[in-house]
XYZ file of N, CA, C and O in Angstrom:
700
model
N 0.508 -0.948 0.029
C -0.294 -0.163 -0.148
C 1.062 1.469 0.028
O 1.499 1.513 0.822
N 0.423 1.829 -1.179
C 1.471 3.682 -1.005
C 0.854 4.340 -0.192
O -0.195 4.673 -0.025
N 0.953 5.134 0.195
C 0.973 5.952 1.265
C 1.373 7.474 1.248
O 2.770 8.045 1.176
N 0.653 7.986 -0.022
C 1.305 9.312 -0.509
C 1.707 10.178 0.651
O 1.434 10.484 1.867
N 2.782 10.974 0.375
C 3.090 12.119 1.173
C 4.255 11.502 2.221
O 5.217 12.652 3.394
N 4.312 10.533 2.470
C 5.157 10.155 3.814
C 6.340 9.322 3.038
O 7.114 9.006 4.089
N 6.422 9.278 1.913
C 7.710 8.093 1.402
C 7.855 6.854 1.794
O 8.926 6.556 1.900
N 6.795 6.041 2.083
C 6.800 4.710 2.487
C 5.958 4.094 2.009
O 4.288 4.644 1.324
N 6.192 2.479 1.747
C 5.384 1.668 1.443
C 4.868 0.855 2.511
O 5.615 0.119 3.108
N 3.822 0.563 3.047
C 3.492 0.022 4.078
C 2.922 -1.658 3.829
O 2.455 -1.682 2.512
N 3.828 -2.466 4.259
C 3.267 -4.021 3.937
C 2.604 -4.673 4.558
O 1.991 -4.606 5.794
N 0.964 -5.447 4.156
C -0.242 -5.506 5.075
C -0.280 -7.498 4.406
O 0.342 -7.337 3.494
N -0.358 -8.271 5.588
C -0.586 -9.230 5.238
C -1.799 -9.755 4.987
O -2.959 -9.437 5.082
N -1.867 -9.953 3.764
C -3.017 -10.331 2.806
C -4.320 -11.327 3.276
O -5.217 -11.582 3.031
N -3.649 -12.384 4.636
C -4.677 -13.086 5.079
C -5.065 -12.639 6.212
O -6.015 -12.722 6.691
N -4.029 -11.947 7.182
C -4.645 -11.108 8.374
C -4.918 -10.061 8.749
O -5.275 -9.514 9.499
N -4.610 -9.308 7.241
C -4.878 -8.283 6.835
C -3.612 -7.287 7.887
O -4.472 -5.538 8.206
N -2.750 -7.531 8.893
C -1.999 -7.275 9.935
C -0.711 -6.461 8.801
O -0.328 -6.701 8.037
N -0.337 -5.161 9.504
C 0.587 -4.254 8.709
C 1.945 -4.785 9.046
O 2.027 -5.442 10.592
N 2.419 -5.352 8.694
C 3.710 -6.186 8.625
C 5.138 -5.398 8.887
O 6.268 -5.830 8.904
N 4.908 -4.275 8.128
C 6.369 -3.298 8.103
C 6.080 -1.878 7.189
O 4.710 -2.057 6.453
N 7.347 -1.607 6.774
C 7.158 -0.818 5.979
C 8.715 -0.512 5.058
O 9.199 -1.040 5.585
N 8.299 -0.190 3.835
C 9.733 0.154 2.635
C 9.725 1.517 2.783
O 8.823 2.486 2.346
N 11.265 1.918 3.244
C 11.017 3.288 3.050
C 11.538 3.804 1.770
O 12.416 3.171 1.235
N 10.753 4.479 0.584
C 11.156 4.570 -0.967
C 11.717 5.946 -1.072
O 12.213 6.421 -2.101
N 10.764 7.081 -0.209
C 11.026 8.451 -0.002
C 9.972 9.060 -1.375
O 9.231 8.148 -1.983
N 10.260 10.354 -1.302
C 9.243 10.682 -2.624
C 8.359 10.506 -2.024
O 7.749 11.081 -0.793
N 6.897 10.746 -3.041
C 5.629 10.990 -2.694
C 5.056 9.609 -3.744
O 4.647 9.394 -4.614
N 5.048 8.396 -2.715
C 4.873 7.167 -3.695
C 3.286 7.414 -4.172
O 2.214 7.661 -3.164
N 2.713 6.977 -4.895
C 1.576 7.049 -6.165
C 1.200 5.527 -6.100
O -0.039 5.184 -5.218
N 1.434 5.023 -7.214
C 0.753 3.509 -7.630
C 2.418 2.596 -7.827
O 3.518 2.854 -8.034
N 1.994 1.190 -7.610
C 2.626 0.639 -7.301
C 2.967 -1.142 -8.253
O 1.782 -1.074 -8.985
N 3.831 -1.465 -8.992
C 3.999 -2.607 -9.362
C 4.729 -3.517 -9.039
O 5.820 -3.405 -8.926
N 4.195 -4.905 -8.470
C 4.719 -6.257 -8.284
C 5.624 -6.886 -9.347
O 4.895 -7.537 -10.093
N 6.763 -7.075 -9.666
C 7.844 -8.207 -10.710
C 7.482 -8.799 -9.858
O 8.334 -9.615 -9.340
N 6.578 -10.141 -10.083
C 7.114 -11.714 -9.160
C 8.402 -12.861 -9.579
O 8.498 -13.554 -9.181
N 8.322 -12.122 -10.709
C 9.827 -12.939 -11.342
C 11.080 -12.575 -10.703
O 12.105 -13.599 -10.627
N 11.034 -11.319 -10.517
C 12.412 -10.523 -9.755
C 12.447 -10.074 -8.007
O 13.261 -9.742 -7.935
N 11.367 -9.936 -8.060
C 11.229 -9.840 -6.429
C 10.892 -8.033 -6.508
O 11.353 -7.999 -5.480
N 10.999 -7.316 -7.130
C 10.942 -6.058 -6.906
C 9.570 -5.031 -7.485
O 8.657 -5.725 -7.824
N 9.616 -4.328 -6.129
C 8.541 -3.153 -6.209
C 9.167 -2.123 -7.240
O 10.367 -1.619 -6.905
N 7.998 -1.702 -7.630
C 8.371 -0.703 -8.465
C 7.134 0.886 -8.348
O 6.337 0.463 -8.432
N 7.838 1.546 -8.094
C 6.832 2.992 -7.269
C 7.100 4.137 -8.138
O 7.950 4.310 -8.112
N 6.142 4.698 -8.104
C 5.859 5.748 -9.128
C 5.963 7.123 -7.487
O 5.187 6.923 -6.999
N 6.683 7.788 -7.996
C 6.857 9.111 -7.221
C 6.599 10.013 -7.852
O 7.081 11.042 -8.740
N 4.917 10.924 -7.424
C 4.539 11.707 -8.685
C 5.041 13.244 -8.540
O 5.215 13.987 -9.230
N 5.525 13.452 -7.444
C 6.537 14.943 -7.097
C 7.964 14.952 -7.224
O 8.049 15.701 -8.456
N 8.049 13.854 -7.409
C 9.877 13.656 -7.792
C 10.201 13.460 -9.088
O 11.247 13.394 -9.642
N 9.317 12.925 -9.638
C 9.446 12.147 -11.385
C 10.620 11.586 -11.283
O 11.289 10.943 -12.445
N 10.249 10.453 -10.329
C 10.930 9.033 -10.560
C 10.617 8.187 -9.852
O 9.255 7.946 -9.247
N 10.914 6.816 -10.783
C 10.706 5.777 -10.208
C 11.585 4.594 -9.282
O 12.723 5.031 -9.098
N 11.003 4.382 -7.825
C 11.756 3.737 -6.828
C 11.601 2.447 -7.166
O 10.612 1.978 -7.396
N 12.546 2.023 -6.982
C 12.780 0.407 -7.035
C 13.163 -0.044 -6.223
O 14.052 0.303 -5.342
N 12.341 -1.058 -5.374
C 12.396 -1.664 -4.284
C 12.724 -3.102 -3.979
O 12.142 -4.092 -4.936
N 13.736 -3.813 -3.692
C 14.434 -5.520 -3.569
C 12.774 -5.942 -2.386
O 13.065 -5.119 -1.212
N 12.405 -6.575 -2.509
C 10.928 -7.499 -1.604
C 11.829 -8.262 -0.672
O 11.226 -8.754 0.400
N 12.967 -8.843 -0.853
C 13.581 -9.664 -0.774
C 14.259 -9.353 0.737
O 14.300 -9.275 2.284
N 14.764 -7.482 0.904
C 15.483 -6.936 1.875
C 14.799 -5.550 2.290
O 14.591 -5.240 3.150
N 13.198 -5.749 1.484
C 12.786 -4.330 1.801
C 13.479 -3.257 2.143
O 13.158 -2.502 2.668
N 14.569 -3.115 1.215
C 15.349 -2.050 0.617
C 15.715 -1.093 -0.469
O 14.310 -2.044 -1.740
N 15.421 -0.059 -0.598
C 15.499 0.986 -1.875
C 16.692 0.807 -2.575
O 17.905 0.381 -1.858
N 16.346 0.092 -3.522
C 17.485 -0.333 -4.846
C 17.925 0.599 -5.908
O 19.355 0.954 -5.747
N 17.199 1.364 -5.888
C 17.324 2.346 -7.828
C 16.757 3.117 -7.521
O 15.325 3.333 -6.866
N 16.682 4.519 -7.897
C 15.682 5.965 -8.293
C 15.949 6.124 -9.612
O 17.306 6.265 -9.851
N 15.345 5.889 -10.695
C 15.091 6.447 -12.081
C 14.298 7.298 -12.075
O 13.118 7.701 -12.146
N 15.048 8.443 -12.515
C 14.673 9.656 -13.521
C 14.048 9.051 -14.381
O 14.098 8.236 -15.493
N 12.373 9.777 -14.329
C 11.898 10.011 -15.439
C 10.961 10.894 -16.237
O 11.393 11.268 -17.402
N 10.485 11.653 -15.302
C 9.757 12.722 -15.568
C 9.092 13.426 -15.117
O 8.547 12.920 -13.721
N 8.676 14.290 -15.241
C 7.382 15.144 -14.336
C 6.245 14.695 -14.324
O 5.486 14.200 -15.315
N 5.308 14.630 -12.967
C 3.762 13.921 -13.029
C 3.408 12.568 -13.131
O 3.006 12.448 -14.238
N 4.275 12.186 -11.930
C 4.294 10.522 -12.849
C 2.816 9.862 -12.639
O 2.685 9.900 -11.205
N 2.055 8.963 -13.040
C 0.532 8.612 -12.389
C 1.035 6.672 -12.326
O 1.512 6.301 -11.265
N 0.572 6.276 -13.542
C 0.460 4.407 -13.334
C 2.119 3.846 -13.431
O 2.811 4.483 -14.305
N 1.990 2.654 -13.396
C 3.228 1.783 -13.413
C 2.660 0.270 -13.963
O 2.238 0.472 -13.546
N 3.584 0.091 -14.665
C 2.974 -1.459 -15.205
C 4.174 -2.369 -15.933
O 5.085 -1.737 -16.026
N 4.206 -3.501 -15.364
C 5.416 -4.657 -15.889
C 4.592 -5.584 -17.183
O 3.619 -6.109 -17.124
N 5.537 -5.381 -17.981
C 5.664 -6.695 -19.062
C 5.993 -7.838 -18.600
O 7.681 -7.499 -18.829
N 5.466 -8.903 -18.384
C 6.521 -10.095 -17.503
C 7.366 -10.407 -18.810
O 8.605 -11.336 -18.995
N 6.875 -10.641 -19.910
C 7.422 -11.334 -21.431
C 8.434 -10.607 -22.119
O 9.486 -11.429 -22.105
N 8.713 -9.116 -21.714
C 10.179 -8.499 -22.137
C 10.757 -8.094 -21.122
O 11.651 -7.082 -21.278
N 10.503 -7.978 -19.626
C 10.934 -7.248 -19.201
C 11.035 -5.952 -18.549
O 12.132 -5.145 -18.735
N 10.208 -5.098 -19.550
C 10.704 -4.044 -19.844
C 8.994 -3.442 -18.618
O 7.869 -3.625 -18.147
N 9.151 -1.893 -17.988
C 8.422 -1.539 -16.801
C 8.220 -0.242 -17.902
O 8.425 0.800 -18.383
N 6.534 0.326 -17.297
C 6.057 1.548 -18.393
C 5.477 2.350 -17.346
O 4.878 1.928 -16.470
N 5.846 3.663 -17.591
C 5.770 4.347 -16.617
C 4.773 5.802 -17.303
O 5.225 6.496 -18.249
N 3.850 6.472 -16.624
C 2.700 7.169 -17.191
C 3.335 8.958 -16.723
O 3.209 8.578 -15.561
N 3.865 9.453 -17.984
C 4.476 10.441 -17.681
C 3.068 11.154 -18.156
O 3.122 11.868 -19.398
N 2.598 12.079 -17.075
C 1.618 12.582 -17.393
C 1.498 14.082 -18.038
O 1.378 14.390 -19.231
N 2.571 14.753 -17.941
C 2.749 16.153 -18.353
C 3.800 15.771 -19.372
O 3.232 17.038 -20.412
N 4.220 14.827 -19.783
C 4.305 14.963 -20.842
C 4.065 13.968 -22.014
O 4.337 13.812 -23.723
N 2.860 14.127 -21.602
C 1.857 12.981 -22.619
C 2.589 11.863 -23.157
O 2.418 11.595 -24.435
N 3.316 11.140 -22.147
C 4.198 10.027 -22.877
C 4.039 9.175 -21.899
O 3.367 9.103 -20.928
N 5.187 7.361 -22.199
C 5.114 6.677 -21.419
C 6.897 6.522 -21.476
O 7.698 5.918 -22.677
N 6.851 6.213 -20.328
C 8.401 5.870 -20.249
C 8.842 4.240 -20.106
O 7.954 3.394 -19.604
N 9.754 4.139 -21.237
C 9.784 2.255 -20.837
C 11.326 2.465 -20.163
O 12.289 3.125 -20.204
N 10.798 1.632 -19.423
C 12.224 1.166 -18.493
C 12.672 -0.287 -18.998
O 11.977 -1.235 -18.888
N 14.191 -0.644 -18.866
C 14.386 -1.771 -18.675
C 14.735 -2.276 -17.455
O 15.285 -1.924 -16.700
N 13.817 -3.564 -17.220
C 13.984 -4.139 -16.279
C 15.423 -4.894 -15.525
O 15.448 -5.093 -14.217
N 15.900 -5.012 -16.082
C 17.202 -5.769 -15.501
C 18.268 -4.409 -15.745
O 19.133 -4.657 -14.687
N 18.241 -3.458 -15.931
C 19.204 -2.210 -16.152
C 18.734 -1.085 -15.383
O 19.415 -0.611 -14.460
N 17.389 -1.055 -15.092
C 16.423 0.020 -14.439
C 16.920 1.210 -15.374
O 16.895 2.357 -14.391
N 17.091 0.903 -16.451
C 17.431 2.594 -17.100
C 16.152 2.894 -18.113
O 15.915 1.838 -18.750
N 15.978 4.665 -18.164
C 14.725 4.308 -19.383
C 15.375 4.328 -20.614
O 16.502 4.744 -21.186
N 14.991 3.543 -21.355
C 15.271 3.073 -22.882
C 14.434 3.702 -23.992
O 15.200 3.947 -25.030
N 13.604 3.938 -23.848
C 12.961 5.233 -24.621
C 11.634 6.187 -23.978
O 10.824 5.897 -23.113
N 11.246 6.825 -24.665
C 10.030 7.546 -24.440
C 9.068 7.734 -25.383
O 9.679 8.249 -26.437
N 7.866 6.939 -25.041
C 6.792 7.026 -26.312
C 5.756 7.791 -26.282
O 5.204 7.944 -25.351
N 5.641 8.632 -27.480
C 4.138 9.628 -26.753
C 3.042 9.282 -27.106
O 2.932 8.016 -27.655
N 1.860 9.089 -26.035
C 0.619 8.596 -26.508
C -0.417 9.724 -26.539
O -0.540 10.773 -27.167
N -2.083 9.702 -26.584
C -2.373 10.738 -25.884
C -1.999 11.821 -24.767
O -1.180 11.754 -24.078
N -3.095 12.579 -24.735
C -3.208 13.659 -23.861
C -3.326 13.515 -22.387
O -4.418 12.879 -21.871
N -2.581 13.378 -21.633
C -2.815 13.102 -19.772
C -2.903 11.518 -19.615
O -3.479 11.075 -19.140
N -2.186 11.079 -20.544
C -1.892 9.562 -19.581
C -2.112 9.267 -18.407
O -1.125 9.693 -17.672
N -2.831 8.464 -17.319
C -3.404 8.259 -16.391
C -3.361 6.765 -16.079
O -3.189 6.603 -14.485
N -3.575 5.850 -16.743
C -3.464 4.347 -16.205
C -3.350 3.984 -17.360
O -3.066 4.159 -18.362
N -2.551 2.812 -16.650
C -2.109 1.716 -17.646
C -2.503 0.090 -17.214
O -2.655 -0.224 -16.449
N -1.981 -0.730 -18.470
C -2.628 -2.304 -18.081
C -1.627 -2.388 -19.323
O -1.401 -2.299 -20.143
N -0.730 -4.083 -19.059
C -0.328 -4.837 -19.757
C -1.221 -6.147 -20.337
O -1.290 -6.796 -18.998
N -0.768 -6.134 -20.978
C -1.369 -7.706 -21.608
C 0.066 -8.375 -21.960
O 0.685 -8.863 -23.067
N 1.003 -9.330 -21.299
C 2.052 -10.181 -21.588
C 1.935 -11.165 -22.464
O 2.851 -10.881 -23.210
N 0.934 -11.247 -22.658
C 0.407 -12.706 -23.627
C 0.684 -12.156 -25.382
O 1.159 -13.017 -26.007
N -0.041 -10.914 -25.445
C -0.293 -10.476 -26.616
C 0.690 -9.545 -26.782
O 0.931 -9.181 -27.952
N 1.751 -8.894 -26.189
C 2.453 -8.512 -26.112
C 1.932 -6.519 -26.427
O 1.776 -6.268 -27.380
N 0.503 -6.374 -25.495
C 0.523 -4.858 -25.672
C 0.362 -4.265 -24.624
O 0.117 -4.931 -23.231
N -0.400 -3.302 -24.236
C 0.314 -2.223 -23.929
C -0.872 -1.292 -24.164
O -0.993 -0.708 -25.311
N -1.902 -1.213 -22.667
C -2.721 -0.056 -22.982
C -2.765 0.911 -21.984
O -2.417 1.116 -20.850
N -3.035 2.219 -22.375
C -2.675 3.516 -21.641
C -4.502 4.446 -22.055
O -4.639 4.709 -22.872
N -4.501 4.946 -20.735
C -5.861 5.244 -20.893
C -5.378 6.904 -20.478
O -4.750 7.378 -19.836
N -6.092 7.738 -21.893
C -5.482 9.356 -22.258
C -6.667 10.299 -21.810
O -7.628 10.192 -22.229
N -6.644 10.435 -20.573
C -7.487 11.364 -19.855
C -8.341 12.597 -20.680
O -9.997 12.574 -20.417
N -7.399 13.014 -21.185
C -7.937 14.242 -21.705
C -8.094 14.438 -23.804
O -9.020 14.959 -24.154
N -8.223 13.127 -23.954
C -8.351 12.534 -25.252
C -9.753 11.579 -25.285
O -10.456 11.554 -26.265
N -9.759 11.059 -23.869
C -11.148 10.423 -23.714
C -11.123 9.269 -24.896
O -11.836 8.731 -25.228
N -9.625 8.895 -24.739
C -9.411 7.013 -25.237
C -8.435 6.845 -24.730
O -7.824 6.911 -24.013
N -8.424 5.351 -25.141
C -6.905 4.444 -24.967
C -6.558 4.073 -26.132
O -6.630 3.784 -26.804
N -4.874 4.330 -26.002
C -3.673 4.020 -26.705
C -3.621 2.345 -26.775
O -3.104 2.318 -25.602
N -3.792 1.888 -27.831
C -3.296 0.066 -27.576
C -1.524 0.136 -28.579
O -2.193 0.766 -29.662
N -0.966 0.131 -27.555
C 0.485 -0.460 -28.492
C 1.422 -1.665 -28.203
O 1.076 -1.994 -27.805
N 1.561 -1.739 -29.414
C 2.370 -2.892 -29.781
C 3.573 -3.024 -28.782
O 5.020 -2.374 -29.001
N 4.124 -3.908 -27.794
C 4.990 -3.571 -26.890
C 6.069 -4.681 -26.928
O 7.638 -4.701 -26.793
N 6.187 -5.870 -28.060
C 7.080 -6.112 -29.018
C 8.031 -5.114 -30.175
O 9.007 -5.577 -29.872
N 7.582 -4.426 -29.961
C 7.697 -3.366 -31.266
C 7.910 -2.212 -30.530
O 7.810 -0.991 -31.076
N 8.818 -1.484 -29.702
C 9.044 -0.930 -29.006
C 7.967 0.154 -28.700
O 8.045 2.059 -29.051
N 6.666 -0.077 -28.597
C 5.436 0.551 -28.610
C 5.185 1.345 -29.598
O 4.203 2.461 -29.135
N 4.936 0.726 -30.367
C 4.227 1.131 -31.901
C 2.928 0.977 -31.767
O 2.702 0.401 -31.276
N 1.829 2.457 -31.925
C 0.735 2.621 -32.070
C -0.158 1.552 -32.844
O 0.418 1.390 -33.874
N -1.019 0.755 -32.410
C -1.851 0.039 -33.199
C -3.335 0.727 -33.372
O -3.539 1.039 -34.364
N -4.008 1.455 -32.125
C -5.045 2.152 -32.823
C -5.393 2.870 -31.706
O -4.890 2.393 -30.099
N -6.179 4.214 -31.352
C -6.812 4.674 -30.136
C -8.353 4.423 -30.309
O -8.842 4.133 -31.816
N -8.633 4.305 -29.239
C -10.402 3.728 -29.317
C -10.394 4.544 -28.116
O -10.201 4.938 -26.861
N -12.089 5.321 -28.471
C -12.689 5.883 -27.822
C -13.520 5.428 -26.706
O -13.953 4.266 -27.188
N -13.274 5.678 -25.539
C -13.969 4.676 -24.628
C -14.885 5.700 -23.444
O -15.305 4.774 -22.626
N -14.833 6.443 -23.625
C -16.073 7.486 -22.765
C -15.197 8.708 -22.589
O -14.293 9.121 -22.602
N -15.757 9.296 -21.255
C -15.276 10.862 -21.009
C -14.638 10.599 -19.430
O -14.803 9.914 -18.648
N -13.256 11.068 -19.795
C -12.269 11.424 -18.465
C -11.672 9.761 -18.325
O -11.909 9.336 -17.177
N -11.563 8.891 -19.000
C -10.800 7.414 -18.837
C -9.851 7.173 -17.793
O -8.759 8.458 -17.975
N -9.917 7.069 -16.851
C -9.021 7.402 -15.122
C -8.371 5.853 -14.844
O -7.364 6.078 -13.978
N -8.857 4.903 -15.315
C -8.538 3.528 -14.843
C -8.391 3.149 -15.578
O -9.468 3.117 -16.255
N -7.685 1.612 -15.620
C -7.752 0.043 -16.951
C -7.539 -0.773 -15.635
O -6.274 -0.656 -15.462
N -8.311 -1.998 -16.443
C -7.954 -3.244 -15.710
C -8.002 -4.138 -17.097
O -8.560 -4.075 -18.023
N -6.970 -5.330 -16.900
C -7.193 -6.199 -17.951
C -7.262 -7.450 -17.385
O -6.797 -7.899 -16.046
N -7.549 -8.324 -18.197
C -8.337 -9.594 -17.685
C -7.179 -10.419 -18.629
O -7.593 -10.171 -19.799
N -6.364 -11.134 -17.908
C -5.070 -11.840 -19.255
C -5.884 -13.166 -19.668
O -4.913 -13.592 -20.515
N -6.707 -13.295 -19.181
C -7.544 -15.247 -19.665
C -8.238 -14.752 -21.317
O -8.077 -15.331 -22.006
N -9.345 -13.528 -20.696
C -10.290 -13.061 -21.592
C -9.336 -12.316 -22.945
O -9.888 -11.815 -23.525
N -8.709 -11.753 -22.423
C -7.622 -10.176 -23.064
C -8.892 -9.142 -23.404
O -8.401 -8.538 -24.291
N -10.051 -9.027 -22.233
C -10.501 -7.893 -22.195
C -10.186 -6.412 -21.166
O -9.455 -7.015 -20.227
N -10.102 -5.571 -21.620
C -9.786 -4.371 -20.708
C -11.264 -3.831 -20.312
O -12.546 -3.972 -20.587
N -10.889 -3.063 -19.320
C -11.967 -2.500 -18.609
C -11.430 -1.093 -18.279
O -10.457 -0.919 -17.010
N -12.290 0.015 -18.546
C -11.418 0.944 -18.659
C -13.114 1.674 -17.447
O -13.984 1.947 -17.672
N -12.566 2.591 -16.623
C -13.364 3.437 -15.669
C -13.033 5.004 -16.259
O -11.995 5.684 -16.237
N -14.709 5.592 -16.246
C -14.422 6.759 -16.908
C -15.103 7.839 -15.959
O -16.176 7.475 -15.455
N -14.183 8.397 -15.174
C -14.480 9.816 -14.469
C -15.696 10.550 -14.665
O -15.991 11.386 -14.245
N -15.952 10.648 -16.206
C -16.921 11.906 -16.159
C -17.734 10.897 -16.546
O -18.878 12.195 -17.040
N -18.064 9.983 -16.602
C -19.791 9.255 -17.368
C -20.509 9.274 -15.369
O -19.687 8.881 -15.040
């Protein structure tokens, strides 16, 4: 659980609901993505423009990656070990190499991307573009080349993906 303004991520036991500790990541943590294969937690720092990388074996901060201003969501492609960060002020997605924790590309999408979802089986990234009222569908195997943009409603602000059915669900804040 991220605690905005605290610089901490709280660890909660999913069985007992008890708080088991915290990880000091610094900054203003907003969004989280857990990589189950590397046991790393990726945390966007909204105010500092960085992606914080924590090792869950030791609950320690490993790296701080400069990305851009006003970071929102973060998502992981397990097939390529790429981490994607919505850089809202730049209307783009930052692509981070999960092996080196370095930015390898900045890819423009629509206006004010706020939410991301990855389909690792199809190698697709979905970005909800809040001010364009659409979702960008990107080919994650080809450096995020645009496949299409689809209108989804007013002010899309959240997105979820069912990796079995390959259906995306978009929450529209303006509807």
